[in-house]
Amino acid sequence: MDYDHIVIGAGISGLGAAHFAARAGHPSLVLERSERIGGCIHSHRFARCGDFWTEAGSHTGFNSYGTLLSVLEDLDQMARLTAKDEAPYRLWRNGRLAKVTSALHPLEAAVSLPRLFTTRKTGASVAEYYGRGIGRRNYRDLLGPAFQALICQPADDYPAELLFRRKPRRKDVLRKFTMPTGLSEIPTALAGQADIEVRTGQEVVAIVRDGPGYRVQLADGDELGCHYLTLAAPPNVVTRLLPDDLAAAKAAVGTVGMAEIETLLLAFRTSDLDLPRLAGLISVDDAFYSAVSRDYLADPEYRGFAFHFRPGALAPEARIATACRALGADPAKVVEVAQVANRLPALRKGHQAIVEQLDAELAGGRLAVTGNWFYGVSLEDSLSRSRQEHGRVFGEA
Ligand SMILES: Cc1cc2nc3c(=O)[nH]c(=O)nc-3n(C[C@H](O)[C@H](O)[C@H](O)COP(=O)(O)OP(=O)(O)OC[C@H]3O[C@@H](n4cnc5c(N)ncnc54)[C@H](O)[C@@H]3O)c2cc1C
């Protein structure tokens, strides 16, 4: 065989899988389709703004991310955890900024809240569970838009149990953190390890079984063999790549949708913005789901924002105008613009049955499948799946 372990996809799930394998004595080759590693972790540097960066995707780690923290300990990166300054989120509704609490219906919340403790989360959609637990009007005006802002896609049909998973917090670690030059430091540190080789610009187009191992076919016609294989790509790619003998799993994974997100990044000179510091915007009725600011790590010269737009809602120029309106900014004052395509799985009620079908067919084999579509979309959800698959395939806890 050419390689012991090949991983397809250099997002946090794939690099995490390579990390766990490499530390257990299985050198790993990671093949990444794009020219950049990190996937949804993407700290974008604005070329005309010195070192100033803004997160185009993932922006926050928490002290409840036990797997991520253990990986950062392995990498000797804990000293780089950087606190995020507190700032408020604002609602963007009817073309105006408002306090988040302005959308709350307190009486309805008080009457409904006890139901949150008696309503079953498992098997319920977000709208069903939270609509009951906090009241229909509170869900419509506040929680629904907030959840949609969080997962950058319509949230009503999302499985309630996958939105927030209770995870123990580590009291010795900052409650929420970033890194000094953005979260992209994490994939960079993972990929820089001795027993991990990462090749970018390598799209895998097919997988075939080869005895107990696998052969991986690349878009450029190359073919590589391996003893162990980890698929760490979105579900639409996994369904294409799964070997044909996993037919039922292939069909089940094929039903998982993907949400496209058109992310607009804007940088301004601090002096050109007359806007109080803010964490971000929750949009109730505009063409974007949410905006996340870089204000949590103040820069003396610049402020940056990532606006996450609904797919196809607006042309690029109109997106800039919309974002500037929400920020109360003059579009002529934008120093730099970048457009980034983000994608997240669009999970639906009943998703657990798809995972169970896949896991049943993977059992006993050397093929691992990981990603942000098993336990939820967070960095921790992604990494915990990678660690669990590592234990199953390599036989280590
Ligand atoms: C806007 C946004 C904000 C977020 N904010 C947070 C946050 O603050 N905190 C948090 O915990 N989580 C956040 N998340 C979620 C989290 O960042 C992602 O769910 C997680 O990073 C996904 O990692 P992944 O490796 O599973 O998938 P991805 O990051 O999507 O990586 C998959 C990789 O596979 C590659 N690939 C696909 N097909 C192929 C192929 N055929 N061959 C080779 N390579 C292939 C892709 O190019 C990609 O690099 C956010 C996500 C987004 C989009």
Coordinates of N, CA, C and O and ligand atoms in Angstrom, one line a residue, residues 7-16 30-42 55-62 65 68 84 89 149-152 167 177 183 199 201-206 217-218 231-234 236-238 240-241 258-259 261 263 290 292 306 308 341-345 370-374 376-383 386, ligand 1:
V7 N -6.8 10.7 4.6 CA -7.9 11.5 5.0 C -8.4 12.3 3.9 O -7.5 13.0 3.2
I8 N -9.7 12.4 3.6 CA -10.2 13.2 2.5 C -10.9 14.4 3.2 O -11.9 14.3 3.8
G9 N -10.3 15.6 3.0 CA -10.9 16.9 3.5 C -10.0 17.4 4.6 O -9.7 16.7 5.6
A10 N -9.5 18.7 4.5 CA -8.6 19.3 5.5 C -9.4 20.4 6.3 O -8.8 21.4 6.6
G11 N -10.6 20.1 6.6 CA -11.3 20.9 7.6 C -10.9 20.4 9.0 O -10.0 19.5 9.1
I12 N -11.5 20.9 10.0 CA -11.2 20.5 11.4 C -11.4 19.0 11.6 O -10.7 18.3 12.3
S13 N -12.5 18.5 11.0 CA -12.8 17.0 11.1 C -11.7 16.2 10.6 O -11.2 15.2 11.2
G14 N -11.2 16.5 9.4 CA -10.2 15.7 8.7 C -8.8 15.9 9.3 O -8.1 14.9 9.6
L15 N -8.5 17.1 9.7 CA -7.2 17.3 10.3 C -7.2 16.7 11.7 O -6.1 16.2 12.2
G16 N -8.3 16.8 12.4 CA -8.5 16.1 13.7 C -8.3 14.6 13.5 O -7.5 14.0 14.3
V30 N -3.3 13.8 4.1 CA -4.6 14.5 4.0 C -4.7 15.1 2.6 O -3.9 15.9 2.2
L31 N -5.8 14.8 1.9 CA -6.0 15.3 0.6 C -7.1 16.4 0.6 O -8.3 16.1 1.1
E32 N -6.8 17.6 0.2 CA -7.8 18.7 0.3 C -8.1 19.2 -1.1 O -7.1 19.6 -1.9
R33 N -9.4 19.4 -1.5 CA -9.7 19.8 -2.8 C -9.3 21.3 -3.1 O -8.8 21.6 -4.1
S34 N -9.5 22.1 -2.1 CA -9.2 23.6 -2.4 C -7.7 23.8 -2.1 O -7.0 23.0 -1.7
E35 N -7.4 25.1 -2.4 CA -5.9 25.5 -2.2 C -5.6 25.9 -0.8 O -4.5 26.2 -0.5
R36 N -6.7 25.9 0.0 CA -6.5 26.4 1.4 C -7.0 25.3 2.4 O -8.0 24.6 2.1
I37 N -6.3 25.1 3.5 CA -6.8 24.2 4.5 C -7.7 24.9 5.5 O -7.8 26.1 5.5
G38 N -8.5 24.1 6.2 CA -9.3 24.7 7.3 C -10.8 24.6 7.0 O -11.6 24.7 8.0
G39 N -11.2 24.5 5.8 CA -12.7 24.5 5.4 C -13.4 25.7 6.0 O -13.0 26.8 5.7
C40 N -14.3 25.4 6.9 CA -15.1 26.5 7.5 C -14.3 27.3 8.5 O -14.9 28.3 9.1
I41 N -13.1 26.9 8.8 CA -12.2 27.8 9.6 C -11.4 28.6 8.7 O -10.6 28.0 7.9
H42 N -11.6 29.9 8.6 CA -11.0 30.7 7.6 C -10.8 32.2 8.1 O -11.7 33.0 7.9
E55 N -12.8 36.8 10.7 CA -13.2 35.4 10.5 C -14.3 35.3 9.4 O -15.4 35.9 9.6
A56 N -14.1 34.6 8.4 CA -15.1 34.4 7.3 C -16.1 33.2 7.8 O -17.2 33.1 7.2
G57 N -15.6 32.4 8.6 CA -16.4 31.3 9.1 C -16.4 31.2 10.6 O -16.8 32.2 11.3
S58 N -15.9 30.1 11.1 CA -15.9 29.9 12.6 C -15.2 31.0 13.3 O -14.1 31.4 12.9
H59 N -15.8 31.4 14.4 CA -15.1 32.6 15.1 C -14.9 32.4 16.6 O -14.2 33.1 17.2
T60 N -15.5 31.3 17.2 CA -15.4 31.2 18.7 C -15.2 29.8 19.1 O -15.9 28.9 18.6
G61 N -14.3 29.6 20.0 CA -14.2 28.3 20.7 C -14.6 28.5 22.2 O -14.6 29.7 22.7
F62 N -15.1 27.5 22.8 CA -15.6 27.6 24.2 C -14.9 26.6 25.1 O -14.4 25.6 24.7
Y65 N -15.5 22.9 24.9 CA -15.0 22.1 23.7 C -13.8 21.2 24.2 O -12.7 21.5 23.9
L68 N -11.5 19.7 21.5 CA -10.7 20.7 20.9 C -9.6 21.1 21.8 O -8.4 21.2 21.4
K84 N -12.0 36.8 24.2 CA -12.8 37.7 23.3 C -13.5 38.8 24.2 O -14.1 38.4 25.2
Y89 N -24.8 41.7 21.0 CA -25.5 41.4 19.7 C -26.6 42.4 19.6 O -27.2 42.8 20.6
A149 N -29.6 32.8 12.7 CA -28.3 33.6 12.7 C -27.2 32.7 13.0 O -26.1 32.7 12.5
L150 N -27.4 31.8 14.0 CA -26.3 30.9 14.5 C -25.9 29.9 13.5 O -24.7 29.7 13.3
I151 N -26.9 29.3 12.8 CA -26.5 28.2 11.9 C -26.5 28.6 10.5 O -26.3 27.8 9.6
C152 N -26.8 29.9 10.2 CA -26.7 30.5 8.9 C -27.6 29.7 7.9 O -27.1 29.4 6.8
K167 N -22.3 20.1 27.2 CA -20.9 19.6 27.3 C -20.3 20.2 28.6 O -20.5 21.3 28.9
F177 N -13.0 31.8 23.4 CA -11.7 32.2 23.0 C -11.6 32.2 21.5 O -12.3 31.6 20.7
L183 N -8.7 31.8 14.3 CA -8.8 30.4 14.5 C -8.1 29.6 13.5 O -7.8 28.4 13.7
R199 N -1.9 17.7 1.3 CA -1.7 18.1 -0.1 C -3.0 18.9 -0.5 O -4.1 18.3 -0.4
G201 N -5.3 21.2 -3.3 CA -5.6 21.2 -4.8 C -5.8 19.7 -5.2 O -5.5 19.4 -6.4
Q202 N -6.2 18.8 -4.3 CA -6.3 17.4 -4.6 C -7.8 17.0 -4.4 O -8.2 16.7 -3.3
E203 N -8.6 16.9 -5.5 CA -10.0 16.5 -5.3 C -10.1 15.0 -5.5 O -9.7 14.5 -6.5
V204 N -10.7 14.4 -4.5 CA -10.9 12.9 -4.6 C -12.2 12.7 -5.3 O -13.2 13.3 -5.0
V205 N -12.2 11.9 -6.4 CA -13.5 11.7 -7.1 C -14.1 10.3 -7.0 O -15.2 10.1 -7.3
A206 N -13.3 9.4 -6.5 CA -13.9 8.0 -6.3 C -13.0 7.2 -5.3 O -11.8 7.5 -5.1
Q217 N -9.2 7.7 -5.9 CA -8.9 8.2 -7.2 C -9.0 9.8 -7.2 O -10.0 10.3 -6.7
L218 N -8.1 10.4 -7.8 CA -8.0 11.9 -7.7 C -8.5 12.5 -9.1 O -8.4 11.8 -10.1
L231 N -13.1 9.6 5.6 CA -13.8 10.6 4.7 C -14.3 11.7 5.7 O -15.1 11.5 6.6
A232 N -13.8 12.9 5.4 CA -14.1 14.1 6.3 C -14.6 15.2 5.5 O -14.1 16.3 5.5
A233 N -15.6 14.9 4.6 CA -16.1 15.9 3.7 C -17.6 16.1 4.0 O -18.2 15.3 4.7
P234 N -18.2 17.1 3.4 CA -19.7 17.3 3.6 C -20.5 16.1 3.0 O -20.0 15.3 2.2
N236 N -22.9 15.7 0.9 CA -23.1 15.5 -0.5 C -21.9 14.9 -1.2 O -22.1 14.2 -2.2
V237 N -20.7 15.2 -0.7 CA -19.5 14.5 -1.2 C -19.4 13.1 -0.7 O -19.1 12.2 -1.5
V238 N -19.7 12.9 0.5 CA -19.6 11.5 1.1 C -20.5 10.6 0.3 O -20.1 9.5 0.0
R240 N -21.4 10.7 -2.7 CA -20.8 10.3 -4.0 C -19.6 9.4 -3.8 O -19.4 8.5 -4.7
L241 N -18.9 9.5 -2.8 CA -17.6 8.8 -2.6 C -17.8 7.4 -1.9 O -16.9 6.5 -2.1
M258 N -27.6 20.5 1.9 CA -26.5 21.5 2.2 C -27.1 22.9 2.1 O -27.8 23.2 1.2
A259 N -26.7 23.7 3.1 CA -27.1 25.1 3.1 C -25.9 25.9 2.5 O -24.8 25.8 3.0
I261 N -24.1 29.5 1.9 CA -24.1 30.8 2.6 C -23.1 31.7 1.8 O -22.0 31.3 1.5
T263 N -20.9 34.7 2.0 CA -20.4 35.5 3.1 C -19.7 36.7 2.5 O -18.8 36.6 1.6
S290 N -27.1 36.8 9.5 CA -26.3 37.3 10.6 C -25.1 38.1 10.1 O -24.7 37.9 9.0
V292 N -21.1 39.0 11.9 CA -20.2 38.8 13.0 C -19.1 39.8 12.9 O -18.5 40.0 11.8
A306 N -18.2 40.1 9.0 CA -18.6 39.1 8.1 C -20.1 39.0 8.1 O -20.7 38.8 9.1
H308 N -23.3 37.1 6.6 CA -23.7 35.8 6.1 C -25.1 35.9 5.4 O -26.1 36.0 6.0
A341 N -17.5 31.7 -0.2 CA -18.6 30.7 -0.2 C -18.5 29.8 1.0 O -17.5 29.1 1.1
N342 N -19.5 29.8 1.9 CA -19.5 28.9 3.0 C -20.7 27.8 2.8 O -21.6 28.1 2.1
R343 N -20.5 26.7 3.3 CA -21.6 25.6 3.2 C -21.7 24.9 4.6 O -20.6 24.7 5.2
L344 N -22.9 24.7 5.0 CA -23.1 23.9 6.2 C -24.2 22.8 5.9 O -25.1 23.1 5.1
P345 N -24.1 21.7 6.6 CA -25.2 20.7 6.4 C -26.5 21.2 6.9 O -26.5 21.9 7.9
T370 N -16.4 11.1 9.1 CA -16.6 12.1 10.1 C -17.0 13.4 9.4 O -17.1 13.5 8.2
G371 N -17.3 14.4 10.3 CA -17.7 15.7 9.7 C -18.6 16.5 10.7 O -18.7 16.0 11.9
N372 N -19.1 17.6 10.2 CA -20.0 18.4 11.1 C -21.4 18.0 11.0 O -22.3 18.9 11.2
W373 N -21.7 16.8 10.6 CA -23.1 16.4 10.4 C -23.5 15.2 11.2 O -24.4 14.4 10.8
F374 N -22.9 15.0 12.3 CA -23.2 13.8 13.1 C -23.8 14.2 14.4 O -24.9 13.9 14.7
G376 N -23.8 17.6 15.4 CA -24.1 19.0 15.4 C -23.0 19.7 14.5 O -22.0 19.0 14.1
V377 N -23.1 21.0 14.3 CA -22.1 21.6 13.4 C -20.9 22.3 14.1 O -20.0 22.8 13.4
S378 N -20.8 22.3 15.4 CA -19.8 23.0 16.0 C -18.4 22.4 15.8 O -18.3 21.2 15.4
L379 N -17.4 23.1 16.1 CA -16.0 22.6 16.0 C -15.9 21.3 16.9 O -15.3 20.3 16.5
E380 N -16.5 21.4 18.1 CA -16.4 20.3 19.1 C -17.2 19.1 18.6 O -16.7 18.0 18.7
D381 N -18.3 19.4 18.0 CA -19.1 18.3 17.5 C -18.3 17.5 16.4 O -18.4 16.3 16.3
S382 N -17.7 18.3 15.5 CA -16.9 17.7 14.4 C -15.8 16.9 15.0 O -15.5 15.8 14.6
L383 N -15.0 17.5 15.9 CA -13.8 16.8 16.4 C -14.2 15.6 17.3 O -13.5 14.6 17.3
S386 N -14.7 12.8 15.0 CA -13.4 12.3 14.5 C -12.8 11.4 15.5 O -12.2 10.3 15.2
Ligands
LIG1 C1 -20.1 31.1 9.0 C2 -19.8 30.0 10.0 C3 -19.6 30.3 11.3 C4 -19.3 29.3 12.2 N1 -19.0 29.7 13.5 C5 -18.7 28.7 14.4 C6 -18.2 29.0 15.7 O1 -18.1 30.2 16.0 N2 -17.9 28.0 16.6 C7 -18.0 26.7 16.2 O2 -17.8 25.8 17.0 N3 -18.4 26.4 14.9 C8 -18.7 27.3 14.0 N4 -19.0 27.0 12.8 C9 -19.1 25.6 12.4 C10 -17.7 24.9 12.2 O3 -16.8 25.9 11.8 C11 -17.8 23.9 11.1 O4 -19.0 23.0 11.2 C12 -16.6 23.0 11.1 O5 -15.4 23.8 11.0 C13 -16.7 22.0 9.9 O6 -15.5 21.3 9.8 P1 -15.4 20.0 8.9 O7 -14.0 19.6 8.7 O8 -16.4 19.0 9.3 O9 -16.0 20.5 7.4 P2 -15.4 21.6 6.5 O10 -14.8 22.7 7.2 O11 -16.5 21.9 5.5 O12 -14.2 20.8 5.7 C14 -14.4 19.9 4.7 C15 -13.3 20.0 3.8 O13 -13.4 18.9 2.8 C16 -12.9 19.4 1.6 N5 -13.4 18.6 0.5 C17 -14.7 18.5 0.1 N6 -14.8 17.6 -0.9 C18 -13.6 17.1 -1.2 C19 -13.1 16.1 -2.1 N7 -13.9 15.5 -3.0 N8 -11.7 15.9 -2.1 C20 -10.9 16.5 -1.2 N9 -11.4 17.4 -0.3 C21 -12.7 17.7 -0.3 C22 -13.5 20.8 1.5 O14 -12.8 21.6 0.6 C23 -13.2 21.3 3.0 O15 -12.0 21.9 3.1 C24 -19.3 28.0 11.8 C25 -19.5 27.7 10.5 C26 -19.7 28.7 9.5 C27 -19.9 28.3 8.1

